[in-house]
Amino acid sequence: DIVRGGDGALVASVAACAVAAFSGDGRFALLIDDSDNVRFVDLGDGRGDAFARARATNGHAHFHPERDGARVLHVDHRGALTLFNPETRKVAPLGAWGRGLRVLGFSAGRALLDAKVDGRRCAALLDVSTGAMTPLPIHSEWRAALAPDGSSVVYVRERCLERLDVAGAAVSSWHDGHDGPAALAWSRDGARLATRGAHGAVRVLAPAAGALA
């Protein structure tokens, strides 16, 4: 059963299915049935259907919703990416980049990946509409976060934060007060960035100003 937070109202009841992910805009739930078929439910009216010939080969932990959007990315055990769109009921294969592929962020039609590109492992930006993959000068082991509008990536390098403007490839750098942030998270509107230090201290910054908010 899928229930609504707050009032606990029943939204949908689908037999023999497990919830794999909710869409970033909260309008849809993606499900996996007993045969690993991927299904969806519209949380507005409780109706749903199965995506044609779409199966999840390695479980719900590898679904990645687009921030504030309806689309959801899936990574299978071979490193193949598939885009599910419950609005249009379409499934789009986006390519395969081998085992170990990770989705680090998905916003505004762009996915930040930890992938193997041209024989080397790095962070890369994938345009899900065109399939174009752009390697970034960011090591795959560095902590990184894609901005909500998909225009920039903030990452940790040598204990400092750097921000890469994707369009112009411009880099700005600043220190957030931590001895190397252990985690990064954007606010929903992209105006603030929260960082967590190795000892648990949290700071909130305004990246545009390069200072504590």
CSV table of C-alpha atoms in Angstrom, one decimal:
chain,number,residue,atom,x,y,z
A,1,ASP,CA,0.0,0.0,0.0
A,2,ILE,CA,1.1,3.6,-0.7
A,3,VAL,CA,-0.2,6.1,1.9
A,4,ARG,CA,0.0,9.9,2.0
A,5,GLY,CA,2.1,11.5,4.7
A,6,GLY,CA,0.3,13.7,7.2
A,7,ASP,CA,-3.2,12.3,7.0
A,8,GLY,CA,-2.3,8.7,6.3
A,9,ALA,CA,-4.8,8.4,3.4
A,10,LEU,CA,-4.5,5.4,1.1
A,11,VAL,CA,-3.3,6.6,-2.3
A,12,ALA,CA,-2.9,3.3,-4.1
A,13,SER,CA,-2.8,-0.4,-3.4
A,14,VAL,CA,-0.8,-2.6,-5.8
A,15,ALA,CA,-0.5,-6.3,-5.2
A,16,ALA,CA,2.9,-8.1,-5.2
A,17,CYS,CA,4.9,-4.9,-5.9
A,18,ALA,CA,7.6,-3.1,-4.0
A,19,VAL,CA,8.1,0.7,-4.2
A,20,ALA,CA,11.4,1.4,-6.0
A,21,ALA,CA,11.4,5.2,-6.0
A,22,PHE,CA,9.2,8.2,-5.9
A,23,SER,CA,9.6,10.8,-8.6
A,24,GLY,CA,11.3,14.0,-7.6
A,25,ASP,CA,8.2,16.1,-8.0
A,26,GLY,CA,6.2,13.6,-5.8
A,27,ARG,CA,3.6,12.8,-8.4
A,28,PHE,CA,4.5,9.2,-9.2
A,29,ALA,CA,5.7,6.1,-7.6
A,30,LEU,CA,7.8,3.5,-9.5
A,31,LEU,CA,7.3,-0.1,-8.5
A,32,ILE,CA,8.8,-3.5,-9.2
A,33,ASP,CA,6.5,-6.5,-9.4
A,34,ASP,CA,7.4,-10.1,-8.7
A,35,SER,CA,8.7,-10.6,-12.3
A,36,ASP,CA,11.0,-7.5,-12.0
A,37,ASN,CA,8.8,-5.5,-14.3
A,38,VAL,CA,8.9,-1.8,-13.7
A,39,ARG,CA,5.4,-0.2,-13.1
A,40,PHE,CA,4.3,3.2,-12.1
A,41,VAL,CA,1.4,4.7,-10.1
A,42,ASP,CA,0.1,8.3,-10.5
A,43,LEU,CA,-0.2,9.4,-6.8
A,44,GLY,CA,-2.9,11.9,-7.8
A,45,ASP,CA,-5.6,9.4,-8.9
A,46,GLY,CA,-4.0,6.1,-7.9
A,47,ARG,CA,-3.9,4.8,-11.5
A,48,GLY,CA,-0.9,3.1,-13.0
A,49,ASP,CA,0.5,0.8,-15.6
A,50,ALA,CA,3.6,-1.2,-16.6
A,51,PHE,CA,6.3,0.2,-18.8
A,52,ALA,CA,6.5,-1.8,-21.9
A,53,ARG,CA,9.3,-4.5,-21.8
A,54,ALA,CA,11.1,-2.7,-19.0
A,55,ARG,CA,12.7,-4.7,-16.2
A,56,ALA,CA,14.8,-3.9,-13.2
A,57,THR,CA,17.7,-6.3,-13.0
A,58,ASN,CA,19.3,-5.3,-9.7
A,59,GLY,CA,16.6,-3.9,-7.4
A,60,HIS,CA,15.2,-0.6,-6.2
A,61,ALA,CA,18.5,0.8,-4.7
A,62,HIS,CA,19.6,1.8,-8.2
A,63,PHE,CA,16.8,4.2,-9.1
A,64,HIS,CA,17.6,7.9,-9.1
A,65,PRO,CA,14.8,10.5,-9.4
A,66,GLU,CA,15.3,13.7,-11.2
A,67,ARG,CA,15.2,16.6,-8.8
A,68,ASP,CA,11.8,18.2,-8.8
A,69,GLY,CA,10.9,16.3,-12.0
A,70,ALA,CA,8.9,13.2,-13.0
A,71,ARG,CA,11.7,11.2,-14.7
A,72,VAL,CA,13.8,8.5,-13.0
A,73,LEU,CA,17.1,7.0,-14.0
A,74,HIS,CA,17.9,3.3,-13.5
A,75,VAL,CA,21.4,1.7,-13.4
A,76,ASP,CA,21.6,-2.0,-14.1
A,77,HIS,CA,24.4,-4.5,-13.1
A,78,ARG,CA,26.2,-3.8,-16.4
A,79,GLY,CA,26.4,-0.1,-15.9
A,80,ALA,CA,23.6,0.6,-18.5
A,81,LEU,CA,21.4,3.6,-17.9
A,82,THR,CA,17.7,3.7,-18.6
A,83,LEU,CA,15.4,6.7,-18.3
A,84,PHE,CA,11.9,6.1,-17.2
A,85,ASN,CA,9.3,8.9,-17.8
A,86,PRO,CA,5.9,8.1,-16.2
A,87,GLU,CA,4.4,11.2,-17.7
A,88,THR,CA,4.8,9.9,-21.3
A,89,ARG,CA,5.1,6.2,-20.3
A,90,LYS,CA,8.3,6.1,-22.3
A,91,VAL,CA,11.5,4.2,-21.6
A,92,ALA,CA,14.8,5.4,-23.2
A,93,PRO,CA,18.1,3.5,-23.1
A,94,LEU,CA,20.9,6.0,-22.6
A,95,GLY,CA,24.0,3.7,-23.1
A,96,ALA,CA,26.3,1.6,-21.0
A,97,TRP,CA,29.6,2.5,-19.3
A,98,GLY,CA,30.5,-0.7,-17.5
A,99,ARG,CA,30.3,-2.0,-14.0
A,100,GLY,CA,30.7,0.5,-11.2
A,101,LEU,CA,28.8,3.3,-12.8
A,102,ARG,CA,27.3,5.6,-10.2
A,103,VAL,CA,24.7,8.4,-10.5
A,104,LEU,CA,25.9,11.3,-8.2
A,105,GLY,CA,23.1,13.7,-9.1
A,106,PHE,CA,20.2,14.2,-11.5
A,107,SER,CA,18.8,17.7,-12.1
A,108,ALA,CA,17.3,19.7,-14.9
A,109,GLY,CA,17.9,17.1,-17.6
A,110,ARG,CA,21.6,16.5,-16.6
A,111,ALA,CA,23.0,13.5,-14.7
A,112,LEU,CA,26.3,13.7,-12.8
A,113,LEU,CA,28.0,10.3,-13.1
A,114,ASP,CA,31.0,8.5,-11.8
A,115,ALA,CA,31.9,6.7,-15.0
A,116,LYS,CA,34.7,5.3,-17.2
A,117,VAL,CA,35.1,7.6,-20.2
A,118,ASP,CA,37.8,7.1,-22.8
A,119,GLY,CA,39.5,4.5,-20.7
A,120,ARG,CA,39.7,6.5,-17.5
A,121,ARG,CA,37.4,6.9,-14.5
A,122,CYS,CA,36.2,10.4,-13.8
A,123,ALA,CA,33.1,12.5,-13.1
A,124,ALA,CA,31.1,13.2,-16.2
A,125,LEU,CA,27.9,15.1,-17.1
A,126,LEU,CA,25.3,13.3,-19.2
A,127,ASP,CA,22.6,15.2,-21.1
A,128,VAL,CA,19.6,12.8,-20.9
A,129,SER,CA,17.9,14.4,-23.9
A,130,THR,CA,20.8,14.1,-26.4
A,131,GLY,CA,22.9,11.3,-24.8
A,132,ALA,CA,26.0,13.6,-24.9
A,133,MET,CA,28.5,12.7,-22.3
A,134,THR,CA,31.0,15.4,-21.1
A,135,PRO,CA,34.0,14.4,-19.0
A,136,LEU,CA,34.7,16.8,-16.2
A,137,PRO,CA,38.1,17.7,-14.6
A,138,ILE,CA,36.8,16.2,-11.3
A,139,HIS,CA,38.3,12.9,-9.9
A,140,SER,CA,35.7,10.2,-9.4
A,141,GLU,CA,36.7,9.8,-5.8
A,142,TRP,CA,36.1,13.5,-4.9
A,143,ARG,CA,32.8,14.3,-3.2
A,144,ALA,CA,30.7,16.2,-5.6
A,145,ALA,CA,27.1,17.7,-5.9
A,146,LEU,CA,25.2,18.8,-8.9
A,147,ALA,CA,23.4,22.2,-8.6
A,148,PRO,CA,19.6,21.9,-8.8
A,149,ASP,CA,19.5,23.8,-12.1
A,150,GLY,CA,22.2,21.6,-13.5
A,151,SER,CA,24.5,24.5,-14.3
A,152,SER,CA,27.4,23.8,-12.0
A,153,VAL,CA,29.0,21.2,-9.8
A,154,VAL,CA,30.5,21.8,-6.4
A,155,TYR,CA,33.2,19.3,-5.3
A,156,VAL,CA,35.9,18.9,-2.6
A,157,ARG,CA,39.5,19.2,-3.7
A,158,GLU,CA,42.5,19.3,-1.4
A,159,ARG,CA,40.3,20.2,1.6
A,160,CYS,CA,38.7,23.1,-0.2
A,161,LEU,CA,35.5,23.5,-2.1
A,162,GLU,CA,35.5,24.3,-5.8
A,163,ARG,CA,32.6,25.2,-8.1
A,164,LEU,CA,32.8,24.3,-11.8
A,165,ASP,CA,30.5,26.3,-14.1
A,166,VAL,CA,29.6,23.7,-16.7
A,167,ALA,CA,28.9,26.0,-19.6
A,168,GLY,CA,32.0,28.2,-19.3
A,169,ALA,CA,34.2,25.7,-17.5
A,170,ALA,CA,35.1,28.4,-15.1
A,171,VAL,CA,36.3,27.3,-11.6
A,172,SER,CA,36.0,29.2,-8.3
A,173,SER,CA,37.4,28.1,-5.0
A,174,TRP,CA,36.8,28.8,-1.4
A,175,HIS,CA,37.2,27.3,2.1
A,176,ASP,CA,34.1,26.4,4.1
A,177,GLY,CA,35.9,26.2,7.5
A,178,HIS,CA,36.0,22.4,7.6
A,179,ASP,CA,39.2,20.4,7.4
A,180,GLY,CA,37.9,18.8,4.2
A,181,PRO,CA,34.1,18.5,4.0
A,182,ALA,CA,32.8,14.9,4.2
A,183,ALA,CA,29.4,15.5,2.6
A,184,LEU,CA,27.7,18.1,0.5
A,185,ALA,CA,24.0,18.9,-0.1
A,186,TRP,CA,22.2,21.7,-2.0
A,187,SER,CA,19.1,23.5,-0.9
A,188,ARG,CA,16.1,23.0,-3.1
A,189,ASP,CA,16.4,26.5,-4.7
A,190,GLY,CA,20.2,26.2,-5.2
A,191,ALA,CA,20.9,29.3,-3.1
A,192,ARG,CA,22.6,27.4,-0.2
A,193,LEU,CA,25.0,24.6,0.2
A,194,ALA,CA,25.3,22.5,3.4
A,195,THR,CA,28.6,20.9,4.2
A,196,ARG,CA,29.4,18.4,6.9
A,197,GLY,CA,32.9,18.1,8.4
A,198,ALA,CA,34.7,14.9,9.4
A,199,HIS,CA,33.6,15.4,13.0
A,200,GLY,CA,30.0,16.1,12.3
A,201,ALA,CA,29.9,19.9,12.3
A,202,VAL,CA,27.5,21.3,9.6
A,203,ARG,CA,27.9,24.7,7.9
A,204,VAL,CA,25.6,26.4,5.4
A,205,LEU,CA,27.2,28.5,2.6
A,206,ALA,CA,26.0,30.8,-0.1
A,207,PRO,CA,28.0,29.6,-3.0
A,208,ALA,CA,27.3,32.6,-5.2
A,209,ALA,CA,29.1,34.8,-2.5
A,210,GLY,CA,31.6,32.1,-1.5
A,211,ALA,CA,30.8,32.7,2.2
A,212,LEU,CA,28.9,31.4,5.1
A,213,ALA,CA,25.2,32.1,4.8
